[in-house]
Amino acid sequence: MMQFRQDHPDAGVFCALDYQVAYYQASKMKALEQFMLLYLGHDEIPVEWVFFVDTDELITCCTRNADQSAETFNAMLEDPTISMLVFHWAQAALVSPEGHPVPFGPTLGDTQVAVWPTMKVRVTKVAYRLRQGLSPVTGNHFVEQFNQPASAIRIMVEAGFCILHFPMRSKEQIQKKIVNGFNALQASKQPDYVGEHWRTYHSWYKQDGDNVLMGLLRDHIRSCIRP
């Protein structure tokens, strides 16, 4: 975050540290959105859209005609009849041609990546126009209620955009994600079906340690390479 601020001095960067361990993502997102509207209320250029993008997600143009796709994207943002953009996840892995995990390069173009050749599980993330009475569900995968006509929604893959999702990148990152995620779920006393896969991973990790982490990473890489 601090590096982004240094590299992009024209961007306004606000960083909030969450000291609460408990997993109450939806309510925290609503609170940050309300704060943003108040905080930026006197800016010369009002904020019109909010994009919920995690640090392991990259909004990416996935067509050869990038200029046309970018033009379409910008036109959507300026069209007052459009209220919500729906992006689809494309699971991705950082992997060399030989099948070994690799780190991110300086840019996505410099990074060795394997992406799902077909969409296996359909997961969406949304962006929406502010001041429309919209609020995100847990995970920011959709909104709680959408009472506007279907014509106010755009499916972004039709415009050439998806979200590359890199959920598993290294043994150390997976270990941190499993432990922190499990602790957050436990602290919030969520029902067992919430975050069920992370609870399962944590159980495996407690039983078999680092072998589970490498197994999860290898399985993720294989899923991104094979159709």
PDB file of C-alpha atoms in Angstrom, residues 29-209:
ATOM      1  CA  MET A  29     -17.204  -2.712   4.251  1.00  0.00           C
ATOM      2  CA  LYS A  30     -20.402  -0.719   4.827  1.00  0.00           C
ATOM      3  CA  ALA A  31     -18.690   1.303   7.572  1.00  0.00           C
ATOM      4  CA  LEU A  32     -15.696   2.107   5.360  1.00  0.00           C
ATOM      5  CA  GLU A  33     -17.990   3.119   2.515  1.00  0.00           C
ATOM      6  CA  GLN A  34     -19.934   5.500   4.766  1.00  0.00           C
ATOM      7  CA  PHE A  35     -16.684   6.942   6.088  1.00  0.00           C
ATOM      8  CA  MET A  36     -15.402   7.449   2.552  1.00  0.00           C
ATOM      9  CA  LEU A  37     -18.512   9.364   1.518  1.00  0.00           C
ATOM     10  CA  LEU A  38     -18.184  11.688   4.524  1.00  0.00           C
ATOM     11  CA  TYR A  39     -14.405  12.020   4.268  1.00  0.00           C
ATOM     12  CA  LEU A  40     -14.449  12.838   0.544  1.00  0.00           C
ATOM     13  CA  GLY A  41     -17.645  14.884   0.645  1.00  0.00           C
ATOM     14  CA  HIS A  42     -15.799  18.140   0.004  1.00  0.00           C
ATOM     15  CA  ASP A  43     -13.544  16.945  -2.800  1.00  0.00           C
ATOM     16  CA  GLU A  44     -13.845  18.858  -6.062  1.00  0.00           C
ATOM     17  CA  ILE A  45     -14.465  15.607  -7.962  1.00  0.00           C
ATOM     18  CA  PRO A  46     -17.067  13.496  -6.159  1.00  0.00           C
ATOM     19  CA  VAL A  47     -16.492   9.760  -5.850  1.00  0.00           C
ATOM     20  CA  GLU A  48     -19.010   7.899  -8.019  1.00  0.00           C
ATOM     21  CA  TRP A  49     -18.049   4.197  -7.815  1.00  0.00           C
ATOM     22  CA  VAL A  50     -16.692   1.724  -5.267  1.00  0.00           C
ATOM     23  CA  PHE A  51     -14.752  -1.368  -6.374  1.00  0.00           C
ATOM     24  CA  PHE A  52     -14.279  -4.156  -3.822  1.00  0.00           C
ATOM     25  CA  VAL A  53     -10.918  -5.638  -4.834  1.00  0.00           C
ATOM     26  CA  ASP A  54      -8.799  -7.772  -2.503  1.00  0.00           C
ATOM     27  CA  THR A  55      -5.010  -7.713  -2.594  1.00  0.00           C
ATOM     28  CA  ASP A  56      -4.980 -11.124  -4.300  1.00  0.00           C
ATOM     29  CA  GLU A  57      -7.280  -9.907  -7.098  1.00  0.00           C
ATOM     30  CA  LEU A  58      -6.441  -8.007 -10.283  1.00  0.00           C
ATOM     31  CA  ILE A  59      -9.076  -6.554 -12.625  1.00  0.00           C
ATOM     32  CA  THR A  60      -7.671  -7.654 -15.969  1.00  0.00           C
ATOM     33  CA  CYS A  61      -8.520  -7.159 -19.620  1.00  0.00           C
ATOM     34  CA  CYS A  62      -8.733 -10.620 -21.171  1.00  0.00           C
ATOM     35  CA  THR A  63      -9.202  -9.741 -24.862  1.00  0.00           C
ATOM     36  CA  ARG A  64      -6.801  -8.822 -27.631  1.00  0.00           C
ATOM     37  CA  ASN A  65      -8.615  -5.552 -28.350  1.00  0.00           C
ATOM     38  CA  ALA A  66      -7.648  -3.842 -25.096  1.00  0.00           C
ATOM     39  CA  ASP A  67      -8.261  -0.312 -26.354  1.00  0.00           C
ATOM     40  CA  GLN A  68     -11.861  -1.085 -27.325  1.00  0.00           C
ATOM     41  CA  SER A  69     -12.475  -2.863 -24.016  1.00  0.00           C
ATOM     42  CA  ALA A  70     -11.074   0.068 -22.036  1.00  0.00           C
ATOM     43  CA  GLU A  71     -13.271   2.471 -23.982  1.00  0.00           C
ATOM     44  CA  THR A  72     -16.339   0.321 -23.228  1.00  0.00           C
ATOM     45  CA  PHE A  73     -15.391   0.156 -19.532  1.00  0.00           C
ATOM     46  CA  ASN A  74     -15.043   3.939 -19.253  1.00  0.00           C
ATOM     47  CA  ALA A  75     -18.359   4.472 -21.050  1.00  0.00           C
ATOM     48  CA  MET A  76     -20.083   2.221 -18.498  1.00  0.00           C
ATOM     49  CA  LEU A  77     -18.679   4.252 -15.604  1.00  0.00           C
ATOM     50  CA  GLU A  78     -20.041   7.455 -17.118  1.00  0.00           C
ATOM     51  CA  ASP A  79     -23.460   6.067 -18.048  1.00  0.00           C
ATOM     52  CA  PRO A  80     -25.896   7.185 -15.289  1.00  0.00           C
ATOM     53  CA  THR A  81     -28.278   4.325 -16.112  1.00  0.00           C
ATOM     54  CA  ILE A  82     -25.682   1.732 -15.054  1.00  0.00           C
ATOM     55  CA  SER A  83     -25.479   1.026 -11.321  1.00  0.00           C
ATOM     56  CA  MET A  84     -23.526  -2.218 -10.912  1.00  0.00           C
ATOM     57  CA  LEU A  85     -20.678  -4.063 -12.622  1.00  0.00           C
ATOM     58  CA  VAL A  86     -20.327  -7.818 -12.088  1.00  0.00           C
ATOM     59  CA  PHE A  87     -16.878  -9.363 -12.547  1.00  0.00           C
ATOM     60  CA  HIS A  88     -16.159 -13.092 -12.681  1.00  0.00           C
ATOM     61  CA  TRP A  89     -13.191 -14.659 -10.924  1.00  0.00           C
ATOM     62  CA  ALA A  90     -10.632 -16.453 -13.061  1.00  0.00           C
ATOM     63  CA  GLN A  91      -8.495 -18.500 -10.711  1.00  0.00           C
ATOM     64  CA  ALA A  92      -4.792 -18.005 -11.384  1.00  0.00           C
ATOM     65  CA  ALA A  93      -1.498 -19.422 -10.147  1.00  0.00           C
ATOM     66  CA  LEU A  94       2.043 -18.061 -10.103  1.00  0.00           C
ATOM     67  CA  VAL A  95       3.908 -20.901 -11.787  1.00  0.00           C
ATOM     68  CA  SER A  96       6.844 -21.456 -14.120  1.00  0.00           C
ATOM     69  CA  PRO A  97       6.547 -23.481 -17.353  1.00  0.00           C
ATOM     70  CA  GLU A  98       8.153 -26.334 -15.416  1.00  0.00           C
ATOM     71  CA  GLY A  99       5.362 -26.234 -12.825  1.00  0.00           C
ATOM     72  CA  HIS A 100       7.260 -24.595  -9.959  1.00  0.00           C
ATOM     73  CA  PRO A 101       5.805 -21.759  -7.817  1.00  0.00           C
ATOM     74  CA  VAL A 102       7.240 -18.332  -8.662  1.00  0.00           C
ATOM     75  CA  PRO A 103       6.780 -14.827  -7.170  1.00  0.00           C
ATOM     76  CA  PHE A 104       5.084 -11.851  -8.768  1.00  0.00           C
ATOM     77  CA  GLY A 105       7.237  -9.906 -11.217  1.00  0.00           C
ATOM     78  CA  PRO A 106       7.421  -6.086 -11.340  1.00  0.00           C
ATOM     79  CA  THR A 107       4.190  -6.068 -13.405  1.00  0.00           C
ATOM     80  CA  LEU A 108       1.595  -8.664 -14.371  1.00  0.00           C
ATOM     81  CA  GLY A 109       3.095  -8.718 -17.859  1.00  0.00           C
ATOM     82  CA  ASP A 110       6.434  -9.755 -16.346  1.00  0.00           C
ATOM     83  CA  THR A 111       4.873 -12.497 -14.198  1.00  0.00           C
ATOM     84  CA  GLN A 112       4.614 -16.183 -15.062  1.00  0.00           C
ATOM     85  CA  VAL A 113       0.918 -17.009 -14.673  1.00  0.00           C
ATOM     86  CA  ALA A 114      -1.382 -19.937 -15.383  1.00  0.00           C
ATOM     87  CA  VAL A 115      -5.116 -19.174 -15.555  1.00  0.00           C
ATOM     88  CA  TRP A 116      -8.076 -21.543 -15.535  1.00  0.00           C
ATOM     89  CA  PRO A 117      -8.599 -22.570 -19.174  1.00  0.00           C
ATOM     90  CA  THR A 118     -12.331 -22.901 -18.441  1.00  0.00           C
ATOM     91  CA  MET A 119     -14.549 -21.387 -15.756  1.00  0.00           C
ATOM     92  CA  LYS A 120     -14.963 -24.243 -13.270  1.00  0.00           C
ATOM     93  CA  VAL A 121     -16.745 -22.504 -10.385  1.00  0.00           C
ATOM     94  CA  ARG A 122     -18.630 -19.282 -11.032  1.00  0.00           C
ATOM     95  CA  VAL A 123     -17.770 -16.677  -8.398  1.00  0.00           C
ATOM     96  CA  THR A 124     -18.465 -12.984  -8.866  1.00  0.00           C
ATOM     97  CA  LYS A 125     -17.279  -9.726  -7.318  1.00  0.00           C
ATOM     98  CA  VAL A 126     -19.127  -6.449  -7.746  1.00  0.00           C
ATOM     99  CA  ALA A 127     -18.515  -2.767  -8.122  1.00  0.00           C
ATOM    100  CA  TYR A 128     -21.392  -0.336  -7.799  1.00  0.00           C
ATOM    101  CA  ARG A 129     -22.349   3.303  -8.144  1.00  0.00           C
ATOM    102  CA  LEU A 130     -22.536   5.082  -4.810  1.00  0.00           C
ATOM    103  CA  ARG A 131     -25.645   6.749  -3.369  1.00  0.00           C
ATOM    104  CA  GLN A 132     -27.937   4.104  -4.911  1.00  0.00           C
ATOM    105  CA  GLY A 133     -28.877   2.356  -1.659  1.00  0.00           C
ATOM    106  CA  LEU A 134     -26.643  -0.634  -2.464  1.00  0.00           C
ATOM    107  CA  SER A 135     -24.557  -2.549   0.075  1.00  0.00           C
ATOM    108  CA  PRO A 136     -22.368  -5.663  -0.294  1.00  0.00           C
ATOM    109  CA  VAL A 137     -22.971  -9.135   1.045  1.00  0.00           C
ATOM    110  CA  THR A 138     -20.170 -10.922   2.900  1.00  0.00           C
ATOM    111  CA  GLY A 139     -17.285 -11.468   0.489  1.00  0.00           C
ATOM    112  CA  ASN A 140     -18.435  -8.587  -1.748  1.00  0.00           C
ATOM    113  CA  HIS A 141     -19.699 -11.179  -4.230  1.00  0.00           C
ATOM    114  CA  PHE A 142     -23.030  -9.403  -4.792  1.00  0.00           C
ATOM    115  CA  VAL A 143     -25.288  -6.868  -3.075  1.00  0.00           C
ATOM    116  CA  GLU A 144     -27.920  -7.441  -0.413  1.00  0.00           C
ATOM    117  CA  GLN A 145     -30.782  -6.105  -2.522  1.00  0.00           C
ATOM    118  CA  PHE A 146     -30.999  -4.848  -6.080  1.00  0.00           C
ATOM    119  CA  ASN A 147     -34.337  -3.256  -6.858  1.00  0.00           C
ATOM    120  CA  GLN A 148     -33.331  -1.649 -10.139  1.00  0.00           C
ATOM    121  CA  PRO A 149     -33.993  -3.048 -13.627  1.00  0.00           C
ATOM    122  CA  ALA A 150     -31.634  -5.706 -14.985  1.00  0.00           C
ATOM    123  CA  SER A 151     -30.501  -3.190 -17.608  1.00  0.00           C
ATOM    124  CA  ALA A 152     -28.657  -1.327 -14.811  1.00  0.00           C
ATOM    125  CA  ILE A 153     -26.232  -4.288 -14.447  1.00  0.00           C
ATOM    126  CA  ARG A 154     -23.304  -5.050 -16.716  1.00  0.00           C
ATOM    127  CA  ILE A 155     -21.536  -8.432 -16.872  1.00  0.00           C
ATOM    128  CA  MET A 156     -17.931  -7.390 -17.338  1.00  0.00           C
ATOM    129  CA  VAL A 157     -16.681 -10.541 -19.059  1.00  0.00           C
ATOM    130  CA  GLU A 158     -18.880  -9.476 -21.992  1.00  0.00           C
ATOM    131  CA  ALA A 159     -16.784  -6.313 -22.188  1.00  0.00           C
ATOM    132  CA  GLY A 160     -13.550  -8.295 -21.968  1.00  0.00           C
ATOM    133  CA  PHE A 161     -12.750  -8.030 -18.250  1.00  0.00           C
ATOM    134  CA  CYS A 162     -12.378 -10.576 -15.477  1.00  0.00           C
ATOM    135  CA  ILE A 163     -10.703 -10.632 -12.065  1.00  0.00           C
ATOM    136  CA  LEU A 164      -7.582 -12.753 -11.879  1.00  0.00           C
ATOM    137  CA  HIS A 165      -7.647 -14.333  -8.434  1.00  0.00           C
ATOM    138  CA  PHE A 166      -4.410 -15.595  -6.832  1.00  0.00           C
ATOM    139  CA  PRO A 167      -5.640 -17.215  -3.569  1.00  0.00           C
ATOM    140  CA  MET A 168      -2.604 -19.463  -3.027  1.00  0.00           C
ATOM    141  CA  ARG A 169       0.847 -18.114  -3.810  1.00  0.00           C
ATOM    142  CA  SER A 170       3.342 -19.646  -1.374  1.00  0.00           C
ATOM    143  CA  LYS A 171       3.525 -21.979   1.620  1.00  0.00           C
ATOM    144  CA  GLU A 172       3.989 -19.027   4.000  1.00  0.00           C
ATOM    145  CA  GLN A 173       1.062 -17.074   2.540  1.00  0.00           C
ATOM    146  CA  ILE A 174      -1.281 -20.084   2.721  1.00  0.00           C
ATOM    147  CA  GLN A 175      -0.314 -20.768   6.334  1.00  0.00           C
ATOM    148  CA  LYS A 176      -1.035 -17.165   7.303  1.00  0.00           C
ATOM    149  CA  LYS A 177      -4.348 -17.172   5.435  1.00  0.00           C
ATOM    150  CA  ILE A 178      -5.528 -20.414   7.045  1.00  0.00           C
ATOM    151  CA  VAL A 179      -4.586 -19.418  10.604  1.00  0.00           C
ATOM    152  CA  ASN A 180      -5.857 -15.826  10.384  1.00  0.00           C
ATOM    153  CA  GLY A 181      -9.044 -16.892   8.611  1.00  0.00           C
ATOM    154  CA  PHE A 182      -9.832 -19.594  11.149  1.00  0.00           C
ATOM    155  CA  ASN A 183      -9.170 -17.252  14.092  1.00  0.00           C
ATOM    156  CA  ALA A 184     -11.447 -14.612  12.546  1.00  0.00           C
ATOM    157  CA  LEU A 185     -14.251 -17.133  12.057  1.00  0.00           C
ATOM    158  CA  GLN A 186     -13.901 -18.431  15.604  1.00  0.00           C
ATOM    159  CA  ALA A 187     -13.898 -14.936  17.098  1.00  0.00           C
ATOM    160  CA  SER A 188     -17.085 -13.956  15.259  1.00  0.00           C
ATOM    161  CA  LYS A 189     -18.950 -17.135  16.262  1.00  0.00           C
ATOM    162  CA  GLN A 190     -20.164 -17.628  12.713  1.00  0.00           C
ATOM    163  CA  PRO A 191     -22.187 -20.735  11.803  1.00  0.00           C
ATOM    164  CA  ASP A 192     -20.036 -23.692  10.741  1.00  0.00           C
ATOM    165  CA  TYR A 193     -21.085 -23.397   7.093  1.00  0.00           C
ATOM    166  CA  VAL A 194     -19.503 -19.914   6.857  1.00  0.00           C
ATOM    167  CA  GLY A 195     -15.927 -20.354   5.673  1.00  0.00           C
ATOM    168  CA  GLU A 196     -16.328 -24.119   5.778  1.00  0.00           C
ATOM    169  CA  HIS A 197     -13.385 -24.766   3.444  1.00  0.00           C
ATOM    170  CA  TRP A 198     -11.058 -22.671   5.626  1.00  0.00           C
ATOM    171  CA  ARG A 199     -12.172 -24.574   8.716  1.00  0.00           C
ATOM    172  CA  THR A 200     -11.382 -27.817   6.891  1.00  0.00           C
ATOM    173  CA  TYR A 201      -7.947 -26.571   5.784  1.00  0.00           C
ATOM    174  CA  HIS A 202      -7.165 -25.512   9.354  1.00  0.00           C
ATOM    175  CA  SER A 203      -8.099 -28.965  10.655  1.00  0.00           C
ATOM    176  CA  TRP A 204      -5.823 -30.585   8.077  1.00  0.00           C
ATOM    177  CA  TYR A 205      -3.007 -28.141   8.900  1.00  0.00           C
ATOM    178  CA  LYS A 206      -3.240 -28.821  12.640  1.00  0.00           C
ATOM    179  CA  GLN A 207      -3.034 -32.530  11.925  1.00  0.00           C
ATOM    180  CA  ASP A 208      -0.328 -32.703   9.224  1.00  0.00           C
ATOM    181  CA  GLY A 209       1.478 -29.349   9.300  1.00  0.00           C
TER     182      GLY A 209
END
